[in-house]
mmCIF file of C-alpha atoms in Angstrom:
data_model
loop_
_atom_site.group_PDB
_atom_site.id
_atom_site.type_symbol
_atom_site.label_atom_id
_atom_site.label_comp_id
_atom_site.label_asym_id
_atom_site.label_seq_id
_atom_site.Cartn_x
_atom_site.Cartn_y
_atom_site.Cartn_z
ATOM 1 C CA UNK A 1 -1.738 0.585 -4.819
ATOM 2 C CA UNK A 2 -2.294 -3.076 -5.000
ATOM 3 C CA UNK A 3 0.056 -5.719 -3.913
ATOM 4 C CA UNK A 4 -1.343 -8.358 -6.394
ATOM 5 C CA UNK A 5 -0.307 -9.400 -9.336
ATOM 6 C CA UNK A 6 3.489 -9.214 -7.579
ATOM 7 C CA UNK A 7 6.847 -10.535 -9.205
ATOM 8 C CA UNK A 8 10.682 -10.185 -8.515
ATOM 9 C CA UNK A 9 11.086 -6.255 -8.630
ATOM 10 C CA UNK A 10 13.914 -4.838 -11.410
ATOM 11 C CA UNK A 11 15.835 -3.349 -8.649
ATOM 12 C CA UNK A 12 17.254 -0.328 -10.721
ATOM 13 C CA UNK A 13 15.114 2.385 -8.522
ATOM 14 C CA UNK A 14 13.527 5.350 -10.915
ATOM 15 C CA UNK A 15 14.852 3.372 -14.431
ATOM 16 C CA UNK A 16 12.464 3.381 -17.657
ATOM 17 C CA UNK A 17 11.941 0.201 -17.226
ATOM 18 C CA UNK A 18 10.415 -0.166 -13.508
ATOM 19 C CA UNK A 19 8.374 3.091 -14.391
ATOM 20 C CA UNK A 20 6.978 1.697 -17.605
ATOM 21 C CA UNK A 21 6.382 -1.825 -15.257
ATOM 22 C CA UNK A 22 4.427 0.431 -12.651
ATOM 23 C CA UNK A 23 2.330 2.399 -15.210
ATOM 24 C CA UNK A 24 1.099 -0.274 -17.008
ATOM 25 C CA UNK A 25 -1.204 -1.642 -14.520
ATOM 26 C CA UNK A 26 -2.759 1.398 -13.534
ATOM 27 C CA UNK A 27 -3.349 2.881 -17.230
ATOM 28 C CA UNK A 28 -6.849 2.676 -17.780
ATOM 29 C CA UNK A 29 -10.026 2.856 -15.987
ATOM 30 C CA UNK A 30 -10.508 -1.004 -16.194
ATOM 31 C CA UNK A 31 -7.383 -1.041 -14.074
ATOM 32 C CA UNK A 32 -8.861 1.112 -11.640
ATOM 33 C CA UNK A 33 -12.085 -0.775 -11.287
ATOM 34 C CA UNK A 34 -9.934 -3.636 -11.169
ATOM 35 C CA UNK A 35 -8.188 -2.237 -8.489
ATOM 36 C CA UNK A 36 -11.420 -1.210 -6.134
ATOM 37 C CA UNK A 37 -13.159 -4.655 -6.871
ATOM 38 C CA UNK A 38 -10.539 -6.319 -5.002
ATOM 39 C CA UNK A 39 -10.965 -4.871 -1.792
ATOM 40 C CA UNK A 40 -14.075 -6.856 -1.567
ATOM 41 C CA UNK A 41 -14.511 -10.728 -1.825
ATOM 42 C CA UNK A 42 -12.116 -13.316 -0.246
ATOM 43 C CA UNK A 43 -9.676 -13.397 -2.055
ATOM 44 C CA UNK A 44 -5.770 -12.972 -0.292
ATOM 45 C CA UNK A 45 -5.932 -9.194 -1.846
ATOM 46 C CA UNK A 46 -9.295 -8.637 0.582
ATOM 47 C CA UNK A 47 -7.322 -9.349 3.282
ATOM 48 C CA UNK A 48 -4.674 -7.671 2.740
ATOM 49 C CA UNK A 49 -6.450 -4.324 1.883
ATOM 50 C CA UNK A 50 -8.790 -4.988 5.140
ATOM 51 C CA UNK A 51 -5.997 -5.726 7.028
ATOM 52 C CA UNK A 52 -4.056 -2.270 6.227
ATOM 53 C CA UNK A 53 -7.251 -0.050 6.040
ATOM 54 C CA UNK A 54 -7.664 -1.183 9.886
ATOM 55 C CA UNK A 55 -4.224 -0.313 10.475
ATOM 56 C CA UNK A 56 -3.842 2.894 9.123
ATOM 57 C CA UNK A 57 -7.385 3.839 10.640
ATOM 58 C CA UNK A 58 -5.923 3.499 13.994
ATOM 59 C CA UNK A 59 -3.173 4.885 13.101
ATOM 60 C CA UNK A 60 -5.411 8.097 12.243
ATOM 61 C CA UNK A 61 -7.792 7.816 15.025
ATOM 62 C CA UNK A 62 -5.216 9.308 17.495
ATOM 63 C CA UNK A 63 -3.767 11.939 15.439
ATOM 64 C CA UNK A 64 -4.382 15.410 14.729
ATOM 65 C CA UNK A 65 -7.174 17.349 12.141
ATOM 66 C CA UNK A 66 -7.058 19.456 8.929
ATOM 67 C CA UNK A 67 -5.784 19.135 5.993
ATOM 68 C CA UNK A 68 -4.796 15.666 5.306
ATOM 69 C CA UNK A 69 -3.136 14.217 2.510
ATOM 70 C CA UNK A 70 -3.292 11.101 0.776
ATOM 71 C CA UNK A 71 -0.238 10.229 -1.411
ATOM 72 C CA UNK A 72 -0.657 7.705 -3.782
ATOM 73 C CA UNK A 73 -4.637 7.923 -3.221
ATOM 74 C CA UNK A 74 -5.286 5.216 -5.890
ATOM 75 C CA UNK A 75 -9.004 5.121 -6.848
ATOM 76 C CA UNK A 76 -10.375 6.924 -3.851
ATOM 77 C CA UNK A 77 -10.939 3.859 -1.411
ATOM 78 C CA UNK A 78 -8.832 5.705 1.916
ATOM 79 C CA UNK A 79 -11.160 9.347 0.973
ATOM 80 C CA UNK A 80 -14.091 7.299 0.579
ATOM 81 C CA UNK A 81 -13.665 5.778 3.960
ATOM 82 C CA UNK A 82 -12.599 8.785 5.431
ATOM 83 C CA UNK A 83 -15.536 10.865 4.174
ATOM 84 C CA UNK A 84 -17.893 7.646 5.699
ATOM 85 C CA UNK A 85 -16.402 7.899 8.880
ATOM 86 C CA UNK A 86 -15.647 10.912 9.755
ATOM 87 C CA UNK A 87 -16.424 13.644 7.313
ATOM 88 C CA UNK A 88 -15.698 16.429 9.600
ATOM 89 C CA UNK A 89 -12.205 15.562 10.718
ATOM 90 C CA UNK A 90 -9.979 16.160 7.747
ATOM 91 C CA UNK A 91 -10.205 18.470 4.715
ATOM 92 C CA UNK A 92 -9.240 15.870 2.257
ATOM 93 C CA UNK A 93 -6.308 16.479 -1.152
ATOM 94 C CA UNK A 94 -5.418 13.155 -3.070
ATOM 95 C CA UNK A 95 -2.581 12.611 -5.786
ATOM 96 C CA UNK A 96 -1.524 9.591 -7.479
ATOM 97 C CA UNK A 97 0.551 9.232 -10.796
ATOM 98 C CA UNK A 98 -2.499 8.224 -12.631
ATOM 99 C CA UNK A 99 -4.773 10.158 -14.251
ATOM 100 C CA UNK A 100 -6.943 6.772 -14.666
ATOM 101 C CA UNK A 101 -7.319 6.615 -10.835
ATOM 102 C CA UNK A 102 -7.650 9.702 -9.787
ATOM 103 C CA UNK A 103 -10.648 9.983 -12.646
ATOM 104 C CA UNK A 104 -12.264 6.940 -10.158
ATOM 105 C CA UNK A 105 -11.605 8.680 -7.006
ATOM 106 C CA UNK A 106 -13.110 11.796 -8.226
ATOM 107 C CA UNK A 107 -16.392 9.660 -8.766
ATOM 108 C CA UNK A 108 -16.014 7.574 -5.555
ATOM 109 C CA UNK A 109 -15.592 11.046 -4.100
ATOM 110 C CA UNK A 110 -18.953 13.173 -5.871
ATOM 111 C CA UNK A 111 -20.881 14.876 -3.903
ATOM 112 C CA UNK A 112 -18.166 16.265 -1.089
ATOM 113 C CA UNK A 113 -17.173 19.702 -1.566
ATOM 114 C CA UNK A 114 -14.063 18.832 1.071
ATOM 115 C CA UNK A 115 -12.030 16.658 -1.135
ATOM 116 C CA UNK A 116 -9.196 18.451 -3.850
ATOM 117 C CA UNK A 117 -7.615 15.556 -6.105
ATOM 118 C CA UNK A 118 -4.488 15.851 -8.512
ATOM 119 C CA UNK A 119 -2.475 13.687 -10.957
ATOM 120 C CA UNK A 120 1.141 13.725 -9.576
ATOM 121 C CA UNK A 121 3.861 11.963 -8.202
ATOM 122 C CA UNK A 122 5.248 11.097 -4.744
ATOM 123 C CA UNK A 123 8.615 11.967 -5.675
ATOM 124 C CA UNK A 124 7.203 15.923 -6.927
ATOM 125 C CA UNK A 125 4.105 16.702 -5.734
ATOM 126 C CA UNK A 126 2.665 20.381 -6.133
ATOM 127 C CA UNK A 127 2.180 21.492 -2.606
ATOM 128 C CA UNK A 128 3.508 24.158 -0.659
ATOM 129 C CA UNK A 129 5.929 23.648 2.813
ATOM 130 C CA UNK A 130 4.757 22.337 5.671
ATOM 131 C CA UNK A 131 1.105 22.313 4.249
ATOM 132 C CA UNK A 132 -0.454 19.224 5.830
ATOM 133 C CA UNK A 133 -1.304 18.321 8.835
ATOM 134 C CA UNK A 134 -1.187 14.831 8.068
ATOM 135 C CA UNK A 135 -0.049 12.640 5.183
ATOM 136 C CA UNK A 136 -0.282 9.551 4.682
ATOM 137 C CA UNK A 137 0.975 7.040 1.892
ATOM 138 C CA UNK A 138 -0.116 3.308 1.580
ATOM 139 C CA UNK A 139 1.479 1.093 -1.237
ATOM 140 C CA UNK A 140 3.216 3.485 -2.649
ATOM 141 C CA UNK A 141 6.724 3.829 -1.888
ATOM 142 C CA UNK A 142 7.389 0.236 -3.153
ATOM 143 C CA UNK A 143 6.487 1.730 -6.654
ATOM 144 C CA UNK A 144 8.276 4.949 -6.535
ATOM 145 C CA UNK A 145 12.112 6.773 -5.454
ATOM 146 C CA UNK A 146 11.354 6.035 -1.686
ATOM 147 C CA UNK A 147 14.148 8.056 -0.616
ATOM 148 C CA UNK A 148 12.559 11.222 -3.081
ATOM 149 C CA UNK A 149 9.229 9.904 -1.790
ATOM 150 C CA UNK A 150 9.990 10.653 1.771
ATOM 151 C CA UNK A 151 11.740 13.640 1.058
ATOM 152 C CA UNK A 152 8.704 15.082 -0.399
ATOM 153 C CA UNK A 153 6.836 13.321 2.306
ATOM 154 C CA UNK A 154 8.902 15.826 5.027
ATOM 155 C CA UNK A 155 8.398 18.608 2.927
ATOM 156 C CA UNK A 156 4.660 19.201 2.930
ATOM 157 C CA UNK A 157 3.770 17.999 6.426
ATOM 158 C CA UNK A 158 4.234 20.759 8.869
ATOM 159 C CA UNK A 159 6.321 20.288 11.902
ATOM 160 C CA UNK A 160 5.138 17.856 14.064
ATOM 161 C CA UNK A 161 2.791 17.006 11.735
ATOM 162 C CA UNK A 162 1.698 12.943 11.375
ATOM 163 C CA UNK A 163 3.392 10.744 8.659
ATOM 164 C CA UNK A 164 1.647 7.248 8.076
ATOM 165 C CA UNK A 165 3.860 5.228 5.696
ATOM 166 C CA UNK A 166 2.994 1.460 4.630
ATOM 167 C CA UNK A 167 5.270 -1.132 3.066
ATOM 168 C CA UNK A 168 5.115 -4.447 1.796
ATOM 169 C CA UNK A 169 7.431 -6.625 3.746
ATOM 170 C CA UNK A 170 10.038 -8.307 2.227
ATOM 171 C CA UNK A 171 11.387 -10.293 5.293
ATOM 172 C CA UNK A 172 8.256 -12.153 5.888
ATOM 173 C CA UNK A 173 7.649 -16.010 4.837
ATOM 174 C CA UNK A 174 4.554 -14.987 3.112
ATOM 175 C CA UNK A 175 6.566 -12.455 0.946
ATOM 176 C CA UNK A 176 9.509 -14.391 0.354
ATOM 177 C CA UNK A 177 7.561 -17.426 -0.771
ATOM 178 C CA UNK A 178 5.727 -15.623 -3.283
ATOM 179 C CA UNK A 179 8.097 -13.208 -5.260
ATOM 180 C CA UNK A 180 11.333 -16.285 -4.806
ATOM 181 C CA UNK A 181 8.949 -19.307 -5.770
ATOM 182 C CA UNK A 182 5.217 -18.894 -6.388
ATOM 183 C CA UNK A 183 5.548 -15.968 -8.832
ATOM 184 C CA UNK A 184 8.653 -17.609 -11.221
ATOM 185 C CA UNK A 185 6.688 -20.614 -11.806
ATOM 186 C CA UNK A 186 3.438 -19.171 -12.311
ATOM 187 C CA UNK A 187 5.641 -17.259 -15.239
ATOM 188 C CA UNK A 188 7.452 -20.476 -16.478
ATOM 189 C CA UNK A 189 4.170 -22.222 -16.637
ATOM 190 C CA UNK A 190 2.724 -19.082 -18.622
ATOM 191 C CA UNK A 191 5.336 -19.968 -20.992
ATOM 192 C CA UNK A 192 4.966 -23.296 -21.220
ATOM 193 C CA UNK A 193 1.267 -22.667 -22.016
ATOM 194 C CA UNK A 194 2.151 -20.509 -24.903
ATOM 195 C CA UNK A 195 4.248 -23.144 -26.660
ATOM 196 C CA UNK A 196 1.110 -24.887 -26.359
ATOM 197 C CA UNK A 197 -1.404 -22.173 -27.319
ATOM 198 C CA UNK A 198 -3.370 -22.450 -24.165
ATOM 199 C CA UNK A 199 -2.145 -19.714 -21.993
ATOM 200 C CA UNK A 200 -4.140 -19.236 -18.917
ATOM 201 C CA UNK A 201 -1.377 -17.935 -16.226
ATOM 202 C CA UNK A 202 0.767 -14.948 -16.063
ATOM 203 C CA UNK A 203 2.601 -12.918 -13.334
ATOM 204 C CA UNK A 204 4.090 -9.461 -14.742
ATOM 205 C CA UNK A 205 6.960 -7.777 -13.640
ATOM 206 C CA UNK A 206 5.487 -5.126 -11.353
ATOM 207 C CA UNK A 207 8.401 -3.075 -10.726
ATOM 208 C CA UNK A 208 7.790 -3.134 -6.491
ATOM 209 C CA UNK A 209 11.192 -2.610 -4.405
ATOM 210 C CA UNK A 210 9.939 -3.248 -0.854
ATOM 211 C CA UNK A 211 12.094 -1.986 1.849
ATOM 212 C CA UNK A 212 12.923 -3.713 5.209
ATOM 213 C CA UNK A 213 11.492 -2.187 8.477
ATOM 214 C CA UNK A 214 15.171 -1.135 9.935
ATOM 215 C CA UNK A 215 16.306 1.162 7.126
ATOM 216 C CA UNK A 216 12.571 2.400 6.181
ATOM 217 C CA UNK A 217 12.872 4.172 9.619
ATOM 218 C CA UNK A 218 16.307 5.047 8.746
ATOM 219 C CA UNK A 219 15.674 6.902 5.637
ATOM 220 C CA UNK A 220 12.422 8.386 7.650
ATOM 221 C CA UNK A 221 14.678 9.786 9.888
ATOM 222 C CA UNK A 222 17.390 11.002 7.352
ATOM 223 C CA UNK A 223 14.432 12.448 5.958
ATOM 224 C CA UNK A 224 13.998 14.844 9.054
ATOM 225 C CA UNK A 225 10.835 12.649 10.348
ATOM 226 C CA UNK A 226 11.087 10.837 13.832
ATOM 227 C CA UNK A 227 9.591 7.235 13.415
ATOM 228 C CA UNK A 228 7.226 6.476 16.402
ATOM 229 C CA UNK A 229 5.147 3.026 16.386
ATOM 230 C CA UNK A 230 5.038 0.296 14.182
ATOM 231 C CA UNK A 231 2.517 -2.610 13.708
ATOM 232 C CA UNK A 232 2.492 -5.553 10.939
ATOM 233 C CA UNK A 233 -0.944 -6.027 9.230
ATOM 234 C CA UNK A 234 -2.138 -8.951 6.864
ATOM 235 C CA UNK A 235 -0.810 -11.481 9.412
ATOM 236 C CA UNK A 236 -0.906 -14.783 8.601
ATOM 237 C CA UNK A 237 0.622 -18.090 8.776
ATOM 238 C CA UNK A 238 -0.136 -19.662 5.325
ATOM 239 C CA UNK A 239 1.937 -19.128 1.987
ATOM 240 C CA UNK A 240 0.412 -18.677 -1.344
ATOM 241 C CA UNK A 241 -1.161 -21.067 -3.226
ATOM 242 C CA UNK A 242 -2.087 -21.970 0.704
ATOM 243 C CA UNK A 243 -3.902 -18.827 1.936
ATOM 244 C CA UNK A 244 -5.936 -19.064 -1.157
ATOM 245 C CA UNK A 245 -7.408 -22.093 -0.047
ATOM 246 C CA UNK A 246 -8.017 -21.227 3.722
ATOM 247 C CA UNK A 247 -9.286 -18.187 3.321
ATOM 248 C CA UNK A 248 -12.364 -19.744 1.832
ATOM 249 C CA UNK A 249 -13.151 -21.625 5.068
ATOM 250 C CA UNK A 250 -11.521 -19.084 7.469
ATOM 251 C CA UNK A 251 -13.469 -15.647 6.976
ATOM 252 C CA UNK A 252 -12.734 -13.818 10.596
ATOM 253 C CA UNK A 253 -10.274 -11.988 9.029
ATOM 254 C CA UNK A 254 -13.320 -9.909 7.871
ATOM 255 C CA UNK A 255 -15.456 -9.533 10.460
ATOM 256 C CA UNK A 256 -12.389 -9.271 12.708
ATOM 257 C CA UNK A 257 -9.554 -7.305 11.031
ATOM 258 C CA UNK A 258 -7.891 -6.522 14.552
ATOM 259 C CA UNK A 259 -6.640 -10.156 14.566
ATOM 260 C CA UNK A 260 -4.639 -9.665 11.434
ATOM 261 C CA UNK A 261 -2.122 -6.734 13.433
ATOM 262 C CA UNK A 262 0.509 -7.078 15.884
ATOM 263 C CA UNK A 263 2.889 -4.518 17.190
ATOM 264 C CA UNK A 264 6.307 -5.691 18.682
ATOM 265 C CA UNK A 265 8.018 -9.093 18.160
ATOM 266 C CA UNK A 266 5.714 -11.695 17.583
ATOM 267 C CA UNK A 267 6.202 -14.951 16.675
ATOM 268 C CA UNK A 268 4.604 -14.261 12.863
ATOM 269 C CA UNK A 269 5.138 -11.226 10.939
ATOM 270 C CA UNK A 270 2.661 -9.462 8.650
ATOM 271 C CA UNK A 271 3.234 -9.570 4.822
ATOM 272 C CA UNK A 272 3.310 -5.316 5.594
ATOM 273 C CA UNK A 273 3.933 -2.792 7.911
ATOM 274 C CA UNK A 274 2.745 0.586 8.820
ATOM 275 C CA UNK A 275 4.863 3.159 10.182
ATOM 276 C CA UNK A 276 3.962 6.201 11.832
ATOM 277 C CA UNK A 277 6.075 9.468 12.284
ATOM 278 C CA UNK A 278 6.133 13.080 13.157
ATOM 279 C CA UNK A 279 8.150 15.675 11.142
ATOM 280 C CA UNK A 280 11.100 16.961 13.180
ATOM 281 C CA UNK A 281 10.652 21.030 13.801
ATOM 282 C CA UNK A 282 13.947 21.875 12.395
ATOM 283 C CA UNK A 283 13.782 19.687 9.436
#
């Protein structure tokens, strides 16, 4: 799911609210073309989805095969890659809440008889025990029960099975800027511009809950999974409106998305991370 379009989360986890706040931008199929154009371009959302896809491709490269699972599959960019890249690794199930998006993965996906998608949630998903060899969920938690989430997570990956879990970051200047500063007066000047009856800018209420690095590994662990690496992706200096700007003039970030990941402390975090884990055997 798409980190754009971010505002100050309503921090009730699960309430009717934040789950009418998450729905809403992923209704209709508009949304989910939406959602697939902005992987390309150069806009900060590029980068950002670049940035991750690199990540969690590593991430991938040294893990096992079979069945892998995509929580959270949005519309189909992670299958269509996979299927691109390396068709014969993994047999291939998607799920998001959606139906919208998983209608666009199913098209991004025609043609390959090694891909089963569902509509369903991260917090309940319809698969047997220990059923995956891998599983992986990108932009996802932030929108759901993360504790539930990774429960679920646990319960269909077999034992020792890879977990691949990304979160926005909610320590880093990049964040912090945006949802404490950029996003509020976007929104005030929305207003503004309706008194006037010229609106032009608007930031929503998303309903995103991002989860700091130290206790995502501690509820991955409570969770019976054993948290092994961890690398920062979308790394960059520059706040918003900033980036915006620079990214226009600076375009390695494309060309080079290892440049955009560091592992360990580092003078600059990423605006995400990426965790990876292996299910515990007596979980």
């Amino acid at each position: 799911m798409a980190p754009s379009r971010i505002a100050w989360a309503n921090r009730r986890t699960g309430s009717p609210a934040r789950d009418t706040a998450v729905a809403a931008q992923y209704l209709t199929s508009d949304n989910a073309t939406s959602y697939a154009a902005s992987y390309e371009g150069w806009r900060p959302a590029a980068r950002y989805y670049r940035s991750r896809l690199y990540a969690v491709d590593e991430a991938l490269r040294a893990g096992p095969q079979g069945r892998l699972l995509d929580v959270g599959c949005g519309p189909g960019m992670l299958v269509r890659h996979l299927l691109d890249t390396r068709p014969e690794k993994f047999q291939i199930t998607g799920c998001d809440q959606s139906p919208a998006m998983i209608d666009a993965a199913t098209a991004r996906a025609k043609g390959s008889s090694n891909v089963e998608l569902t509509v369903a949630r991260v917090e309940k998903m319809p698969f047997p025990d220990k059923h995956f060899d891998v599983v992986v969920a990108m932009g996802v938690l932030e929108y759901a029960d993360a504790a539930d989430g990774l429960r679920e997570i646990a319960r269909v990956v077999r034992p020792g099975g890879l977990v691949a879990v990304t979160m926005l970051n909610p320590l880093s200047p990049y964040r912090l800027v945006e949802w404490c500063l950029y996003w509020p007066l976007l929104r005030a000047l929305g207003r503004i511009e309706r008194l006037l009856g010229t609106p032009r800018h608007a930031a929503d209420v998303s309903g995103i809950r991002a989860i700091r690095l130290a206790r995502l590994r501690r509820m991955m662990r409570e969770s019976g999974l054993t948290p092994q690496d961890a690398v920062h992706y979308d790394v960059t200096p520059l706040v918003p409106p900033l980036d915006r700007l620079a990214r226009r003039w600076s375009r390695t970030w494309r060309d080079h998305p290892e440049r955009t990941v560091r592992r360990g402390a580092r003078p600059w975090p990423g605006t995400a991370f990426l965790v990876t884990a292996r299910r515990q055997a007596d979980a």
